[in-house]
PDB file of C-alpha atoms and ligand atoms in Angstrom:
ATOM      1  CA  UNK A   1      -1.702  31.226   9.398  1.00 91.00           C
ATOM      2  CA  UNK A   2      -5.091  31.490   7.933  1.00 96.00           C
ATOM      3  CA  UNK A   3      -8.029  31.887  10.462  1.00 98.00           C
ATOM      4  CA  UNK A   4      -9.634  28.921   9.319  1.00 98.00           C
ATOM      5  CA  UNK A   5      -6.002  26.409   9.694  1.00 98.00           C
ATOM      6  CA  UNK A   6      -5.858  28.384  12.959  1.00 98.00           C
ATOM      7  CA  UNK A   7      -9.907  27.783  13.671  1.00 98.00           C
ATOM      8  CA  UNK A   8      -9.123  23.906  13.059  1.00 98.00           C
ATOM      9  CA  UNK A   9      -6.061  23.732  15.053  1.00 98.00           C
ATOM     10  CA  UNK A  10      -7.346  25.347  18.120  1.00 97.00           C
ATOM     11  CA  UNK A  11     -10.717  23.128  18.010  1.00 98.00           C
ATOM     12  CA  UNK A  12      -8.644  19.454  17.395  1.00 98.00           C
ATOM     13  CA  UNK A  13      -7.805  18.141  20.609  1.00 98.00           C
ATOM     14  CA  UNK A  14      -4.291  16.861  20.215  1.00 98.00           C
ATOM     15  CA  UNK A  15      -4.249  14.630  23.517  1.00 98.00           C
ATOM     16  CA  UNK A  16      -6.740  12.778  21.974  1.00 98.00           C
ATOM     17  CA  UNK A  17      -4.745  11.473  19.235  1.00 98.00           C
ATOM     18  CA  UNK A  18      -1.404  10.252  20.999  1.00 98.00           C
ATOM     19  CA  UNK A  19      -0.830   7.536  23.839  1.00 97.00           C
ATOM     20  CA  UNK A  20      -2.006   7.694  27.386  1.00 96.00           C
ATOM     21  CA  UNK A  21       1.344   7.905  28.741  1.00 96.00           C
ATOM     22  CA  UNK A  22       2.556  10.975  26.484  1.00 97.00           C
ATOM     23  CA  UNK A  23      -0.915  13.527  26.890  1.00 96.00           C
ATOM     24  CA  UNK A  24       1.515  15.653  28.936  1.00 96.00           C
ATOM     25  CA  UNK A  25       3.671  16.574  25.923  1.00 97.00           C
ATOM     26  CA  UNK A  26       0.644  16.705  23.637  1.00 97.00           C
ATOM     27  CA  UNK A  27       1.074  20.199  22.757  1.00 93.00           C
ATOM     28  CA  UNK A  28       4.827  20.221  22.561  1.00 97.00           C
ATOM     29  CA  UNK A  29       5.465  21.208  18.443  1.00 97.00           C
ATOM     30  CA  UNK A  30       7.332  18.460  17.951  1.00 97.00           C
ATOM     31  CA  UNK A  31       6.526  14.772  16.395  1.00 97.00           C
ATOM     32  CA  UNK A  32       5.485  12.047  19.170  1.00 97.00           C
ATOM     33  CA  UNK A  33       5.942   8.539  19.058  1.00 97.00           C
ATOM     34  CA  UNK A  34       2.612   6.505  18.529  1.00 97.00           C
ATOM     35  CA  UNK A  35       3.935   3.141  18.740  1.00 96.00           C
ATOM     36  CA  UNK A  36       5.271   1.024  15.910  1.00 97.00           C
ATOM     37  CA  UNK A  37       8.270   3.393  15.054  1.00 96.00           C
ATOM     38  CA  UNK A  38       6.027   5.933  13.680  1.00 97.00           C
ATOM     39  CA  UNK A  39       4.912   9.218  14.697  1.00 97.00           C
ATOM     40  CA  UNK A  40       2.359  11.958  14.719  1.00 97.00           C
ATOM     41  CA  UNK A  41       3.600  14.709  12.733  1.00 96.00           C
ATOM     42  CA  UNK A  42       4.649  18.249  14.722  1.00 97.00           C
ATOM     43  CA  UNK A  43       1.684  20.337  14.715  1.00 97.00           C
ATOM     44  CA  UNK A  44       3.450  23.125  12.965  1.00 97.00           C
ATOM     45  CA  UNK A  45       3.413  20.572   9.946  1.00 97.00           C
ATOM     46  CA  UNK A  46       0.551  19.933   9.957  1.00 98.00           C
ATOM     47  CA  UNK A  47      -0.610  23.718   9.610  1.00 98.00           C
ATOM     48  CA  UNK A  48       1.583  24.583   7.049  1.00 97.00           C
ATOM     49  CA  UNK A  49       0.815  21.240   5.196  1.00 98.00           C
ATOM     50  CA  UNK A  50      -3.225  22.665   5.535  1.00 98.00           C
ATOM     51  CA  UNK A  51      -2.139  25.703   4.428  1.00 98.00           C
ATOM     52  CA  UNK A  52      -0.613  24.948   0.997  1.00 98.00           C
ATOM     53  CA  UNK A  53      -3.409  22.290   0.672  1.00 98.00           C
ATOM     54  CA  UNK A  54      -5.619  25.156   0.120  1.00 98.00           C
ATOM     55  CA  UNK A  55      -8.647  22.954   2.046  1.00 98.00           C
ATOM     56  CA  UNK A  56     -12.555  24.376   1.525  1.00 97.00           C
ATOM     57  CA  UNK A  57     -15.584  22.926   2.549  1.00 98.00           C
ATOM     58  CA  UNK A  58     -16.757  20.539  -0.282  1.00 98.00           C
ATOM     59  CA  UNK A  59     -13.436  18.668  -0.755  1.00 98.00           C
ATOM     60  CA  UNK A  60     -12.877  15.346  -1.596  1.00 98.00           C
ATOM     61  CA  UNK A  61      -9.538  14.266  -0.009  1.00 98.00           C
ATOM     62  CA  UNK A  62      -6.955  11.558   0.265  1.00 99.00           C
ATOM     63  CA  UNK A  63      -4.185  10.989   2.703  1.00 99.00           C
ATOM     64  CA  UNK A  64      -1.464   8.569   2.855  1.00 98.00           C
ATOM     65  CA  UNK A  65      -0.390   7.383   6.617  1.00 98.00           C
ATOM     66  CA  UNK A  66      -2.815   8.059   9.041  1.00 98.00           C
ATOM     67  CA  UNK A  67      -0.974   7.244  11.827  1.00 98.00           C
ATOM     68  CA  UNK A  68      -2.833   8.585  15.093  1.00 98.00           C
ATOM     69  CA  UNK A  69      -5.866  10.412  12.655  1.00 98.00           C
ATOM     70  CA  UNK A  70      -4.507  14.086  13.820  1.00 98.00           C
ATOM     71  CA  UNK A  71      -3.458  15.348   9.895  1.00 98.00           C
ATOM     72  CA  UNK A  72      -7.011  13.595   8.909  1.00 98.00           C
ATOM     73  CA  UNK A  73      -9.051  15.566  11.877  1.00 98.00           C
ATOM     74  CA  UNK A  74      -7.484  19.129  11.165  1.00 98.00           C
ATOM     75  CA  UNK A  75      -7.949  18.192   7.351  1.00 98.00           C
ATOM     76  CA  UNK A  76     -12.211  17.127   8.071  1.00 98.00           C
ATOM     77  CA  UNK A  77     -12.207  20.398  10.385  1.00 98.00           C
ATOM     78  CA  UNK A  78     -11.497  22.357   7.242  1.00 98.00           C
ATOM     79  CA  UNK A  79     -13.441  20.772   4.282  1.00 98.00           C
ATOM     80  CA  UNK A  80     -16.588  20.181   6.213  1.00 98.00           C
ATOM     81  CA  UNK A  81     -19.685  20.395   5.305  1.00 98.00           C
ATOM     82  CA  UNK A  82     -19.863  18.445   2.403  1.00 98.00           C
ATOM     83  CA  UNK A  83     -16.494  16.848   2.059  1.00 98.00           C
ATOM     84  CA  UNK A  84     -14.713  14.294   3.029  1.00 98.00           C
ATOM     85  CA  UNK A  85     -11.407  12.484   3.564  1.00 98.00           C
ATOM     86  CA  UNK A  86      -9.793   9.039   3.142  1.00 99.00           C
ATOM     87  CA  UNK A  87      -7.235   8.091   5.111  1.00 99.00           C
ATOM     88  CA  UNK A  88      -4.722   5.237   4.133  1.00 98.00           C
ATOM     89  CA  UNK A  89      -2.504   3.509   6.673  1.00 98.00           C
ATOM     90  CA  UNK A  90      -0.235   0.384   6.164  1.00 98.00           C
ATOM     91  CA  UNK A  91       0.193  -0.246  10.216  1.00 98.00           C
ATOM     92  CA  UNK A  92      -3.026  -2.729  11.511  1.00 98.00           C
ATOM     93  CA  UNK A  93      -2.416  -1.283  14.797  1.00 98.00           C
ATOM     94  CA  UNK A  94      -2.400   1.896  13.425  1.00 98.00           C
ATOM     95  CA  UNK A  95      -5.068   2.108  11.545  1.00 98.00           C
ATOM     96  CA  UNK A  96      -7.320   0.412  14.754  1.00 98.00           C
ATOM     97  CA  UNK A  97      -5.439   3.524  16.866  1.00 98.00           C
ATOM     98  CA  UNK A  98      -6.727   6.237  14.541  1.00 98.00           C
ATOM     99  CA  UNK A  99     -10.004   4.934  13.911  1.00 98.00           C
ATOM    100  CA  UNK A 100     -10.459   4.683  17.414  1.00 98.00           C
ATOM    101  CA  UNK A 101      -9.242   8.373  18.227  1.00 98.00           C
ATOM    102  CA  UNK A 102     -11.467   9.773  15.009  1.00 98.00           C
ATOM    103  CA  UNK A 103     -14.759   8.357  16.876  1.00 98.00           C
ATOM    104  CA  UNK A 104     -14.160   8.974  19.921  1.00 98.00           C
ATOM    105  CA  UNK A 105     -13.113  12.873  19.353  1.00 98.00           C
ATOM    106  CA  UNK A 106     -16.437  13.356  16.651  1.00 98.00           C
ATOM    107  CA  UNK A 107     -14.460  12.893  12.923  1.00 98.00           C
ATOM    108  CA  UNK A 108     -16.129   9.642  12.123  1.00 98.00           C
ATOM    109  CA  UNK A 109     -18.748  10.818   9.770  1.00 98.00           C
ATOM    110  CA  UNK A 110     -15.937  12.931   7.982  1.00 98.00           C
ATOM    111  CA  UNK A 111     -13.053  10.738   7.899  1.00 98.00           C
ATOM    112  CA  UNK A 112     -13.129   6.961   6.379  1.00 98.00           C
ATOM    113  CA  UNK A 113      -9.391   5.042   7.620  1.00 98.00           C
ATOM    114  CA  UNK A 114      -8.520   2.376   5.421  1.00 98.00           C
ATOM    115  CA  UNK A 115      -5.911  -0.127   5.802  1.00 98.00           C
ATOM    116  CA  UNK A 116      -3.528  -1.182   3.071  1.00 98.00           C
ATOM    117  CA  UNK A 117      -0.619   0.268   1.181  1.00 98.00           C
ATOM    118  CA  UNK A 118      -1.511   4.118   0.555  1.00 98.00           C
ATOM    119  CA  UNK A 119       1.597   4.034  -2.432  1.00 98.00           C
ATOM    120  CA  UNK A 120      -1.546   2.723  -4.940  1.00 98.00           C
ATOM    121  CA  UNK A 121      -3.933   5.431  -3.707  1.00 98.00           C
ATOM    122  CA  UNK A 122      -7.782   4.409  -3.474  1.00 98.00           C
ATOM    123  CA  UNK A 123      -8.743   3.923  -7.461  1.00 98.00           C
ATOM    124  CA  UNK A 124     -12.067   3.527  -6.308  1.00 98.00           C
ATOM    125  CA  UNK A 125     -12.780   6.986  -4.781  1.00 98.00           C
ATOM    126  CA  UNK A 126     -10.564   8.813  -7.124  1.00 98.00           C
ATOM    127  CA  UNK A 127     -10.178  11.496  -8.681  1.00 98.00           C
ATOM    128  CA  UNK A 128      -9.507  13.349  -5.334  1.00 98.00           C
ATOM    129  CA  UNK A 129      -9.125  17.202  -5.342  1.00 98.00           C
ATOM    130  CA  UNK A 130      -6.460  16.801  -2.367  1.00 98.00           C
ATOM    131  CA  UNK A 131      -3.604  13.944  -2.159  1.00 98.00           C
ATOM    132  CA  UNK A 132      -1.204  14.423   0.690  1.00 98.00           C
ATOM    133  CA  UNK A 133       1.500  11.880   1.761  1.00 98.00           C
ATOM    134  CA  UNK A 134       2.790  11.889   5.895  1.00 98.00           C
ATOM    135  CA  UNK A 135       5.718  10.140   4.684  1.00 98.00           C
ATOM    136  CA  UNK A 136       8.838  10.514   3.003  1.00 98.00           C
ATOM    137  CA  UNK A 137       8.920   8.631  -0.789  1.00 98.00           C
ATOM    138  CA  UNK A 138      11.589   8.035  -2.782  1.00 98.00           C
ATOM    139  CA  UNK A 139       9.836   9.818  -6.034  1.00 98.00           C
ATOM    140  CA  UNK A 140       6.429  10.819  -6.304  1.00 98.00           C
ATOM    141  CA  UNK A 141       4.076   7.596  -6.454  1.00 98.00           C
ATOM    142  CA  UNK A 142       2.442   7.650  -9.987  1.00 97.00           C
ATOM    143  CA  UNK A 143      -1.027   6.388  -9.042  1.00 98.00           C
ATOM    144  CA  UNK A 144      -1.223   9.287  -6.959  1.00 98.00           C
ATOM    145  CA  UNK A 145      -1.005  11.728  -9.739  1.00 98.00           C
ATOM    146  CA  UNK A 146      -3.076   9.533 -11.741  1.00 97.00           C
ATOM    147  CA  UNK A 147      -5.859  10.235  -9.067  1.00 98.00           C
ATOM    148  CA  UNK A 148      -5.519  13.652  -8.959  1.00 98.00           C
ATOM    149  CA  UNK A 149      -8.525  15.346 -10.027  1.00 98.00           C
ATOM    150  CA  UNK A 150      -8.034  18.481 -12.428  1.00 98.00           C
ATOM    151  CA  UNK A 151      -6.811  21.679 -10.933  1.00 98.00           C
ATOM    152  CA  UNK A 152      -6.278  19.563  -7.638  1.00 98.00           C
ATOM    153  CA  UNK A 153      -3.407  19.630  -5.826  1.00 98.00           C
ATOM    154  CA  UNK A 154      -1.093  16.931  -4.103  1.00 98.00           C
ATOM    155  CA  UNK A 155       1.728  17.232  -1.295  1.00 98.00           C
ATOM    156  CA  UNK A 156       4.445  14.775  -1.129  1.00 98.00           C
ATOM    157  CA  UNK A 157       7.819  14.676   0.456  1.00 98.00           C
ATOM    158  CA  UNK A 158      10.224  13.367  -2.017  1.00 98.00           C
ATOM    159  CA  UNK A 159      13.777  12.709  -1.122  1.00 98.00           C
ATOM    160  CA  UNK A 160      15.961   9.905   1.531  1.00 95.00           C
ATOM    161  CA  UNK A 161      14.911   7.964   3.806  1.00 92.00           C
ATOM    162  CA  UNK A 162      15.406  10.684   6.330  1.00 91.00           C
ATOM    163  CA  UNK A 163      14.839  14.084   5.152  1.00 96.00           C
ATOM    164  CA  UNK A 164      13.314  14.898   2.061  1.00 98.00           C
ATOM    165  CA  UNK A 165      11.605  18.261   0.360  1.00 98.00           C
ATOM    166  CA  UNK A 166       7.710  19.111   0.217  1.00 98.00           C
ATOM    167  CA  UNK A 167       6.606  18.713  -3.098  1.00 98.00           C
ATOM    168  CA  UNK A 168       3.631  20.445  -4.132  1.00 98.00           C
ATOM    169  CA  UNK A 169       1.927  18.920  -7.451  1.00 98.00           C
ATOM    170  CA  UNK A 170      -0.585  20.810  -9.215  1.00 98.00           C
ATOM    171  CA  UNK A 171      -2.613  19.216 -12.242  1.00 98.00           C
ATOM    172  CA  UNK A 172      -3.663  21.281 -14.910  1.00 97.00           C
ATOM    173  CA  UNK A 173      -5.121  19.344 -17.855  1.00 94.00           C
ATOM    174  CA  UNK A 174      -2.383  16.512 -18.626  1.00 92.00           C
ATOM    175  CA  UNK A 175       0.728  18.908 -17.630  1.00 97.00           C
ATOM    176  CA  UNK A 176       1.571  18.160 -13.792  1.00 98.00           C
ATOM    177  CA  UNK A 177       3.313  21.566 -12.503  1.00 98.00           C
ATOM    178  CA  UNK A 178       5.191  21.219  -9.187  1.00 98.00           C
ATOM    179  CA  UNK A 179       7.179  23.504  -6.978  1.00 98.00           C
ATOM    180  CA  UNK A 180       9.773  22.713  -4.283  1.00 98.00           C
ATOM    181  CA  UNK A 181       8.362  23.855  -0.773  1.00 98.00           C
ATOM    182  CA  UNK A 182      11.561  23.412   1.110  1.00 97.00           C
ATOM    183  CA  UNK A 183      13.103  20.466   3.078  1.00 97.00           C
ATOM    184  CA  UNK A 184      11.164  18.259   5.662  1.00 96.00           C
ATOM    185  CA  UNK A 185      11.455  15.131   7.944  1.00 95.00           C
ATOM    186  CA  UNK A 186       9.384  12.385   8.206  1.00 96.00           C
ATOM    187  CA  UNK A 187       9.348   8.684   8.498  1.00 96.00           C
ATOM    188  CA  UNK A 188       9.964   6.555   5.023  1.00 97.00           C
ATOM    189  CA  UNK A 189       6.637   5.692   2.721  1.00 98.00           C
ATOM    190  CA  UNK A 190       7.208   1.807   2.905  1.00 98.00           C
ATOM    191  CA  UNK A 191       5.351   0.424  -0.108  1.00 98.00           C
ATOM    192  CA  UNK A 192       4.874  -0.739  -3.622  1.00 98.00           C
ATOM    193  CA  UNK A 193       5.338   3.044  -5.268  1.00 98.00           C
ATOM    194  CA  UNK A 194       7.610   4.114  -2.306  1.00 98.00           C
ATOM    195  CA  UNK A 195      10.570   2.586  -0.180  1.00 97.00           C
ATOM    196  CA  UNK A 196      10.976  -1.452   0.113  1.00 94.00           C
TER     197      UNK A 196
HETATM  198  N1  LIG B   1      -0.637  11.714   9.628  1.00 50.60           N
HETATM  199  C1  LIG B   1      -0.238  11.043  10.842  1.00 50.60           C
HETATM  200  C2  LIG B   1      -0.854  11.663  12.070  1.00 50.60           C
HETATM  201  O1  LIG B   1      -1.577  12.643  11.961  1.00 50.60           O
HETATM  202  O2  LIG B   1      -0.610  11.108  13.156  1.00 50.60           O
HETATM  203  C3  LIG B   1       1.256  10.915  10.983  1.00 50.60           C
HETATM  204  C4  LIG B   1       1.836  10.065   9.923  1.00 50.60           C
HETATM  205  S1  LIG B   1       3.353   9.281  10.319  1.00 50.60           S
HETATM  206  C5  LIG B   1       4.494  10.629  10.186  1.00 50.60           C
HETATM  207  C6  LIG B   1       3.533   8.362   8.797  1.00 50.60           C
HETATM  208  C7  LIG B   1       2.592   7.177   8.691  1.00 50.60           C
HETATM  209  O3  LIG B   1       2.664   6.685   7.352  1.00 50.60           O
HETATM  210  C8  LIG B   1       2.959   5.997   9.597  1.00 50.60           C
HETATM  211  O4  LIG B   1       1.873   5.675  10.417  1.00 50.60           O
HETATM  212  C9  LIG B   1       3.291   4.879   8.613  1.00 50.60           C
HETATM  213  O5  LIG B   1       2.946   3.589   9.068  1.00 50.60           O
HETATM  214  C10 LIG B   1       2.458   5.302   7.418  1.00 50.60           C
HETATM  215  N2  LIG B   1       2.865   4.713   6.128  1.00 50.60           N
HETATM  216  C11 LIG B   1       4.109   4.513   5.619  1.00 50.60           C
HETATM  217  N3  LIG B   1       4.033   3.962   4.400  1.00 50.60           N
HETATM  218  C12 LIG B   1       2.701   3.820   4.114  1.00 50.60           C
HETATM  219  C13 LIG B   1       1.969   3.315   2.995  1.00 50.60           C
HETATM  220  N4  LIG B   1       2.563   2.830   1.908  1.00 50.60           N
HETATM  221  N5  LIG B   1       0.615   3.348   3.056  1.00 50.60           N
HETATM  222  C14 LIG B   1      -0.035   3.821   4.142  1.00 50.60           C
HETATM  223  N6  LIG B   1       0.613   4.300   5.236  1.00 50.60           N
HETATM  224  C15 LIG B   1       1.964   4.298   5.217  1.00 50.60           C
END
């Protein structure tokens, strides 16, 4: 691990961003159930998800499915000062549960959570020089590549309903280069440009 995914995983405090009645397994590396049949993503995920991200201060970034605001914390930890991220999530409760979490823990200046369906990306922030999707989609969504900004780089999982492989997309004029990272779990992308 880098020192600065390790830097932002040490300072995150990840009993702040799952329910009251679960803090005790907080630091198990393992997903966690956050209510709504979703979950936070293991923490060794999110690292290596950081990782091949390549995050630097300065970044403009989007992800798709907040869920409890963890991913989007670690993410701000590493592209602060002077960037920031956007966080889509499709759940109401959801998006109320990482909004809350984000303030309360110090993110809120870094981290803006929107609610709606991530699938059609955030046209009006774009291009972003990071897009990176917490759930698995069936292909990877167009608008997301469409937001990409040159030489940026987007993560998807691509595959079933239940396990699919990280997709890295890079973007290098109009050519879209991507490389199979290897397989990975998570919960379906439920939207337009994803599962129905
Ligand atoms: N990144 C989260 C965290 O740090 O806690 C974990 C994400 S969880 C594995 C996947 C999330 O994606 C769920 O909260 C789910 O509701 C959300 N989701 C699924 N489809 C979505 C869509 N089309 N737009 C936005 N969020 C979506």
């Amino acid at each position: 691990m880098s020192p600065a995914v390790e830097n932002a995983m040490k300072r995150v405090p990840r009993e702040e961003f799952v329910p009251a009645q679960i803090k005790d397994e907080a630091y198990a590396d393992t997903p966690l159930p956050i209510g709504e049949g979703q979950t936070i993503s293991a923490p060794h995920m999110v690292a290596i998800m950081a990782e091949k991200l390549q995050l630097e201060p300065g970044l403009t970034v989007l992800e798709i499915g907040a869920g409890s605001g963890y991913h989007a914390a670690i993410s701000a930890e590493l592209i602060a000062p002077g960037g920031h991220v956007y966080t889509i999530e499709r759940i109401a409760s959801l998006a109320s549960f990482a909004e809350g979490n984000l303030k309360r823990t110090g993110y809120a200046s870094l981290v803006t959570v929107i609610f709606g369906d991530g699938t059609k990306g955030l046209p009006n922030k774009a291009p972003f020089d990071r897009i990176f999707v917490a759930a698995g989609a069936p292909d990877v969504p167009l608008p997301l590549t469409d937001q990409l900004a040159e030489g940026g780089i987007l993560l998807v999982p691509v595959g079933g309903r239940y396990y699919q492989d990280l997709i890295r997309v890079v973007r290098k004029g109009k050519k879209l280069e991507k490389e199979n990272l290897g397989g990975c779990v998570f919960v379906p992308l439920i939207g337009e440009h994803g599962h129905h």
